[in-house]
Amino acid sequence: LVSIIMSYAYDYRMTCGEGNVESAWTITRLSAALCWLQPFEAAEQEDAALGAVRSGMRRCLCYPYLRCWSLALLAARDTLEIFSKGKRCLLRCLLSVHSTFGGANDHSAYYLLNKLFIVDYCVWLQRIPDSSLAAFAAGPLAHAIAVVAGAGSKAEALGSPLGPSLDDLERRVLGEGEGGGETSGSEAE
């Protein structure tokens, strides 16, 4: 649910709440849960929330037309605010996503995401108490956003809280190539 709301918050910021023809694509691509059915499960709720926020930040910096760190961070903070306001606000956001994806009469496949995810989340959301949402927003979600936002620089944030940096990945690849003892014909010459 965090990844869906974060992608909705990004789209809401980009379109000033009015939506456009690209809103369904944006919400789908920025949410790993909708795009490729990524579950954010962990032994601890904080780890799952951190994974969802990290994934959302990565996707906000990779997929949309405007790839801006401060915009992605604002979407993450908006997500925290939406969760803090309770289930009524969350339900409004999910219903907005539902209307963005459209119905079966539309000429796109986004309506399937409504049937698979959004409707079930809307029903589930009505059953849980506001106190558990407030506890989640104040605890694991606030911690996850603080970890991502609290990095000293963008490079540090992209390196450690959001996964390995490019330098680390490059060292790993070069280290595996040298350590394996296998060389290609062009390297041997």
mmCIF file of C-alpha atoms in Angstrom:
data_model
loop_
_atom_site.group_PDB
_atom_site.id
_atom_site.type_symbol
_atom_site.label_atom_id
_atom_site.label_comp_id
_atom_site.label_asym_id
_atom_site.label_seq_id
_atom_site.Cartn_x
_atom_site.Cartn_y
_atom_site.Cartn_z
ATOM 1 C CA LEU A 1 0.000 0.000 0.000
ATOM 2 C CA VAL A 2 2.907 2.363 0.707
ATOM 3 C CA SER A 3 4.271 2.049 -2.824
ATOM 4 C CA ILE A 4 0.845 2.718 -4.377
ATOM 5 C CA ILE A 5 0.241 5.781 -2.215
ATOM 6 C CA MET A 6 3.766 7.071 -2.874
ATOM 7 C CA SER A 7 3.287 6.791 -6.636
ATOM 8 C CA TYR A 8 -0.097 8.506 -6.291
ATOM 9 C CA ALA A 9 1.528 11.309 -4.264
ATOM 10 C CA TYR A 10 4.186 11.788 -6.960
ATOM 11 C CA ASP A 11 1.558 11.985 -9.693
ATOM 12 C CA TYR A 12 -0.564 14.343 -7.579
ATOM 13 C CA ARG A 13 2.425 16.684 -7.172
ATOM 14 C CA MET A 14 3.244 16.543 -10.873
ATOM 15 C CA THR A 15 -0.290 17.222 -12.101
ATOM 16 C CA CYS A 16 -1.467 19.475 -9.236
ATOM 17 C CA GLY A 17 -4.186 16.941 -8.492
ATOM 18 C CA GLU A 18 -5.855 17.140 -11.881
ATOM 19 C CA GLY A 19 -4.365 14.060 -13.528
ATOM 20 C CA ASN A 20 -3.678 13.664 -17.225
ATOM 21 C CA VAL A 21 -3.399 10.938 -19.835
ATOM 22 C CA GLU A 22 -0.078 9.789 -18.364
ATOM 23 C CA SER A 23 -1.300 9.491 -14.761
ATOM 24 C CA ALA A 24 -2.197 5.796 -14.996
ATOM 25 C CA TRP A 25 1.218 5.021 -16.506
ATOM 26 C CA THR A 26 3.010 7.096 -13.870
ATOM 27 C CA ILE A 27 1.207 5.501 -10.931
ATOM 28 C CA THR A 28 1.742 2.007 -12.325
ATOM 29 C CA ARG A 29 5.431 2.455 -13.127
ATOM 30 C CA LEU A 30 6.348 4.135 -9.861
ATOM 31 C CA SER A 31 4.670 1.458 -7.745
ATOM 32 C CA ALA A 32 6.612 -1.787 -7.713
ATOM 33 C CA ALA A 33 3.549 -3.521 -6.287
ATOM 34 C CA LEU A 34 1.484 -2.596 -9.347
ATOM 35 C CA CYS A 35 4.202 -2.782 -11.982
ATOM 36 C CA TRP A 36 5.690 -6.162 -11.247
ATOM 37 C CA LEU A 37 3.826 -7.463 -8.199
ATOM 38 C CA GLN A 38 6.669 -6.805 -5.768
ATOM 39 C CA PRO A 39 5.726 -7.816 -2.224
ATOM 40 C CA PHE A 40 7.350 -5.818 0.546
ATOM 41 C CA GLU A 41 7.380 -8.432 3.259
ATOM 42 C CA ALA A 42 9.890 -8.687 6.054
ATOM 43 C CA ALA A 43 10.154 -10.049 9.550
ATOM 44 C CA GLU A 44 9.881 -6.518 10.915
ATOM 45 C CA GLN A 45 7.352 -3.940 9.774
ATOM 46 C CA GLU A 46 10.116 -1.310 9.663
ATOM 47 C CA ASP A 47 12.084 -3.349 7.111
ATOM 48 C CA ALA A 48 9.035 -3.704 4.849
ATOM 49 C CA ALA A 49 8.291 0.028 5.058
ATOM 50 C CA LEU A 50 11.925 0.877 4.370
ATOM 51 C CA GLY A 51 11.952 -1.441 1.353
ATOM 52 C CA ALA A 52 8.802 0.164 -0.039
ATOM 53 C CA VAL A 53 10.146 3.701 0.448
ATOM 54 C CA ARG A 54 13.533 2.808 -1.080
ATOM 55 C CA SER A 55 11.844 1.215 -4.064
ATOM 56 C CA GLY A 56 9.598 4.236 -4.512
ATOM 57 C CA MET A 57 12.553 6.611 -4.348
ATOM 58 C CA ARG A 58 14.512 4.577 -6.901
ATOM 59 C CA ARG A 59 11.552 4.474 -9.244
ATOM 60 C CA CYS A 60 10.909 8.214 -8.856
ATOM 61 C CA LEU A 61 14.506 8.793 -9.916
ATOM 62 C CA CYS A 62 14.441 6.368 -12.865
ATOM 63 C CA TYR A 63 11.102 6.283 -14.691
ATOM 64 C CA PRO A 64 9.297 9.631 -14.937
ATOM 65 C CA TYR A 65 10.127 12.536 -17.205
ATOM 66 C CA LEU A 66 11.201 14.732 -14.287
ATOM 67 C CA ARG A 67 13.768 12.868 -12.191
ATOM 68 C CA CYS A 68 14.384 15.137 -9.245
ATOM 69 C CA TRP A 69 15.600 14.105 -5.780
ATOM 70 C CA SER A 70 13.666 16.835 -3.998
ATOM 71 C CA LEU A 71 10.445 15.920 -5.836
ATOM 72 C CA ALA A 72 10.853 12.250 -4.903
ATOM 73 C CA LEU A 73 11.488 13.248 -1.297
ATOM 74 C CA LEU A 74 8.368 15.430 -1.308
ATOM 75 C CA ALA A 75 6.341 12.459 -2.574
ATOM 76 C CA ALA A 76 7.709 10.348 0.278
ATOM 77 C CA ARG A 77 6.813 13.031 2.819
ATOM 78 C CA ASP A 78 3.356 13.384 1.260
ATOM 79 C CA THR A 79 2.930 9.639 1.698
ATOM 80 C CA LEU A 80 3.689 9.982 5.386
ATOM 81 C CA GLU A 81 1.195 12.825 5.682
ATOM 82 C CA ILE A 82 -1.508 10.798 3.892
ATOM 83 C CA PHE A 83 -0.990 7.851 6.218
ATOM 84 C CA SER A 84 -0.979 10.182 9.232
ATOM 85 C CA LYS A 85 -4.388 11.609 8.308
ATOM 86 C CA GLY A 86 -6.029 8.203 8.646
ATOM 87 C CA LYS A 87 -8.092 5.821 6.620
ATOM 88 C CA ARG A 88 -10.484 8.426 5.242
ATOM 89 C CA CYS A 89 -7.646 10.215 3.445
ATOM 90 C CA LEU A 90 -6.118 6.908 2.330
ATOM 91 C CA LEU A 91 -9.474 5.757 0.984
ATOM 92 C CA ARG A 92 -9.873 8.985 -0.996
ATOM 93 C CA CYS A 93 -6.438 8.475 -2.536
ATOM 94 C CA LEU A 94 -7.228 4.878 -3.459
ATOM 95 C CA LEU A 95 -10.562 5.894 -4.980
ATOM 96 C CA SER A 96 -8.743 8.530 -7.009
ATOM 97 C CA VAL A 97 -6.336 5.853 -8.251
ATOM 98 C CA HIS A 98 -9.365 3.672 -9.037
ATOM 99 C CA SER A 99 -10.944 6.378 -11.183
ATOM 100 C CA THR A 100 -7.591 7.071 -12.871
ATOM 101 C CA PHE A 101 -7.278 3.422 -13.907
ATOM 102 C CA GLY A 102 -10.813 3.482 -15.281
ATOM 103 C CA GLY A 103 -13.272 0.680 -15.925
ATOM 104 C CA ALA A 104 -13.522 -2.299 -18.226
ATOM 105 C CA ASN A 105 -15.000 -0.117 -20.970
ATOM 106 C CA ASP A 106 -11.812 1.906 -21.256
ATOM 107 C CA HIS A 107 -9.353 0.878 -23.920
ATOM 108 C CA SER A 108 -6.504 0.073 -21.564
ATOM 109 C CA ALA A 109 -5.553 -2.791 -19.301
ATOM 110 C CA TYR A 110 -5.221 -0.621 -16.203
ATOM 111 C CA TYR A 111 -8.712 -1.593 -15.057
ATOM 112 C CA LEU A 112 -7.287 -5.015 -14.225
ATOM 113 C CA LEU A 113 -5.168 -3.415 -11.517
ATOM 114 C CA ASN A 114 -8.398 -2.104 -10.011
ATOM 115 C CA LYS A 115 -9.766 -5.627 -9.844
ATOM 116 C CA LEU A 116 -6.532 -7.154 -8.547
ATOM 117 C CA PHE A 117 -5.405 -4.527 -6.022
ATOM 118 C CA ILE A 118 -7.294 -1.287 -5.567
ATOM 119 C CA VAL A 119 -10.767 -2.636 -4.778
ATOM 120 C CA ASP A 120 -9.349 -5.141 -2.285
ATOM 121 C CA TYR A 121 -7.279 -2.432 -0.598
ATOM 122 C CA CYS A 122 -10.371 -0.209 -0.344
ATOM 123 C CA VAL A 123 -12.361 -2.990 1.333
ATOM 124 C CA TRP A 124 -9.481 -3.950 3.645
ATOM 125 C CA LEU A 125 -8.824 -0.345 4.593
ATOM 126 C CA GLN A 126 -12.363 0.107 5.896
ATOM 127 C CA ARG A 127 -11.864 -2.758 8.355
ATOM 128 C CA ILE A 128 -8.709 -1.619 10.119
ATOM 129 C CA PRO A 129 -8.808 0.931 12.944
ATOM 130 C CA ASP A 130 -7.364 4.429 12.595
ATOM 131 C CA SER A 131 -5.109 3.775 15.566
ATOM 132 C CA SER A 132 -3.158 1.080 13.714
ATOM 133 C CA LEU A 133 -2.674 3.381 10.714
ATOM 134 C CA ALA A 134 -1.519 6.185 12.987
ATOM 135 C CA ALA A 135 0.900 3.828 14.733
ATOM 136 C CA PHE A 136 2.282 2.670 11.371
ATOM 137 C CA ALA A 137 2.668 6.251 10.153
ATOM 138 C CA ALA A 138 4.342 7.415 13.357
ATOM 139 C CA GLY A 139 6.581 4.363 13.661
ATOM 140 C CA PRO A 140 7.882 2.309 10.712
ATOM 141 C CA LEU A 141 6.899 4.683 7.900
ATOM 142 C CA ALA A 142 8.284 7.790 9.600
ATOM 143 C CA HIS A 143 11.502 5.901 10.373
ATOM 144 C CA ALA A 144 11.863 4.716 6.772
ATOM 145 C CA ILE A 145 11.429 8.203 5.340
ATOM 146 C CA ALA A 146 13.803 9.647 7.942
ATOM 147 C CA VAL A 147 16.471 7.089 6.965
ATOM 148 C CA VAL A 148 16.188 7.964 3.282
ATOM 149 C CA ALA A 149 15.909 11.723 3.850
ATOM 150 C CA GLY A 150 18.561 11.827 6.560
ATOM 151 C CA ALA A 151 21.470 10.993 4.312
ATOM 152 C CA GLY A 152 24.158 13.680 4.193
ATOM 153 C CA SER A 153 24.214 13.984 0.419
ATOM 154 C CA LYS A 154 22.390 12.639 -2.608
ATOM 155 C CA ALA A 155 25.320 10.377 -3.437
ATOM 156 C CA GLU A 156 25.342 8.970 0.080
ATOM 157 C CA ALA A 157 21.578 8.505 -0.021
ATOM 158 C CA LEU A 158 21.700 6.750 -3.349
ATOM 159 C CA GLY A 159 24.647 4.677 -2.219
ATOM 160 C CA SER A 160 23.749 3.411 1.196
ATOM 161 C CA PRO A 161 20.060 3.885 2.051
ATOM 162 C CA LEU A 162 18.857 3.156 -1.459
ATOM 163 C CA GLY A 163 21.203 0.274 -2.292
ATOM 164 C CA PRO A 164 24.730 -0.163 -3.576
ATOM 165 C CA SER A 165 26.368 2.767 -5.344
ATOM 166 C CA LEU A 166 27.630 2.582 -8.897
ATOM 167 C CA ASP A 167 31.228 2.567 -7.661
ATOM 168 C CA ASP A 168 30.526 -0.445 -5.437
ATOM 169 C CA LEU A 169 28.798 -2.288 -8.268
ATOM 170 C CA GLU A 170 31.682 -1.481 -10.626
ATOM 171 C CA ARG A 171 34.228 -2.769 -8.108
ATOM 172 C CA ARG A 172 32.250 -5.966 -7.671
ATOM 173 C CA VAL A 173 32.064 -6.581 -11.404
ATOM 174 C CA LEU A 174 35.738 -5.836 -11.957
ATOM 175 C CA GLY A 175 36.700 -7.903 -8.909
ATOM 176 C CA GLU A 176 34.721 -10.905 -10.139
ATOM 177 C CA GLY A 177 36.300 -10.637 -13.589
ATOM 178 C CA GLU A 178 39.823 -10.528 -12.166
ATOM 179 C CA GLY A 179 39.220 -13.091 -9.442
ATOM 180 C CA GLY A 180 37.721 -15.689 -11.754
ATOM 181 C CA GLY A 181 40.965 -16.095 -13.664
ATOM 182 C CA GLU A 182 39.116 -16.226 -16.954
ATOM 183 C CA THR A 183 40.176 -13.759 -19.602
ATOM 184 C CA SER A 184 38.764 -13.186 -23.009
ATOM 185 C CA GLY A 185 40.867 -13.345 -26.108
ATOM 186 C CA SER A 186 41.165 -9.553 -26.401
ATOM 187 C CA GLU A 187 42.321 -9.189 -22.783
ATOM 188 C CA ALA A 188 44.985 -11.903 -23.150
ATOM 189 C CA GLU A 189 46.539 -10.202 -26.179
#
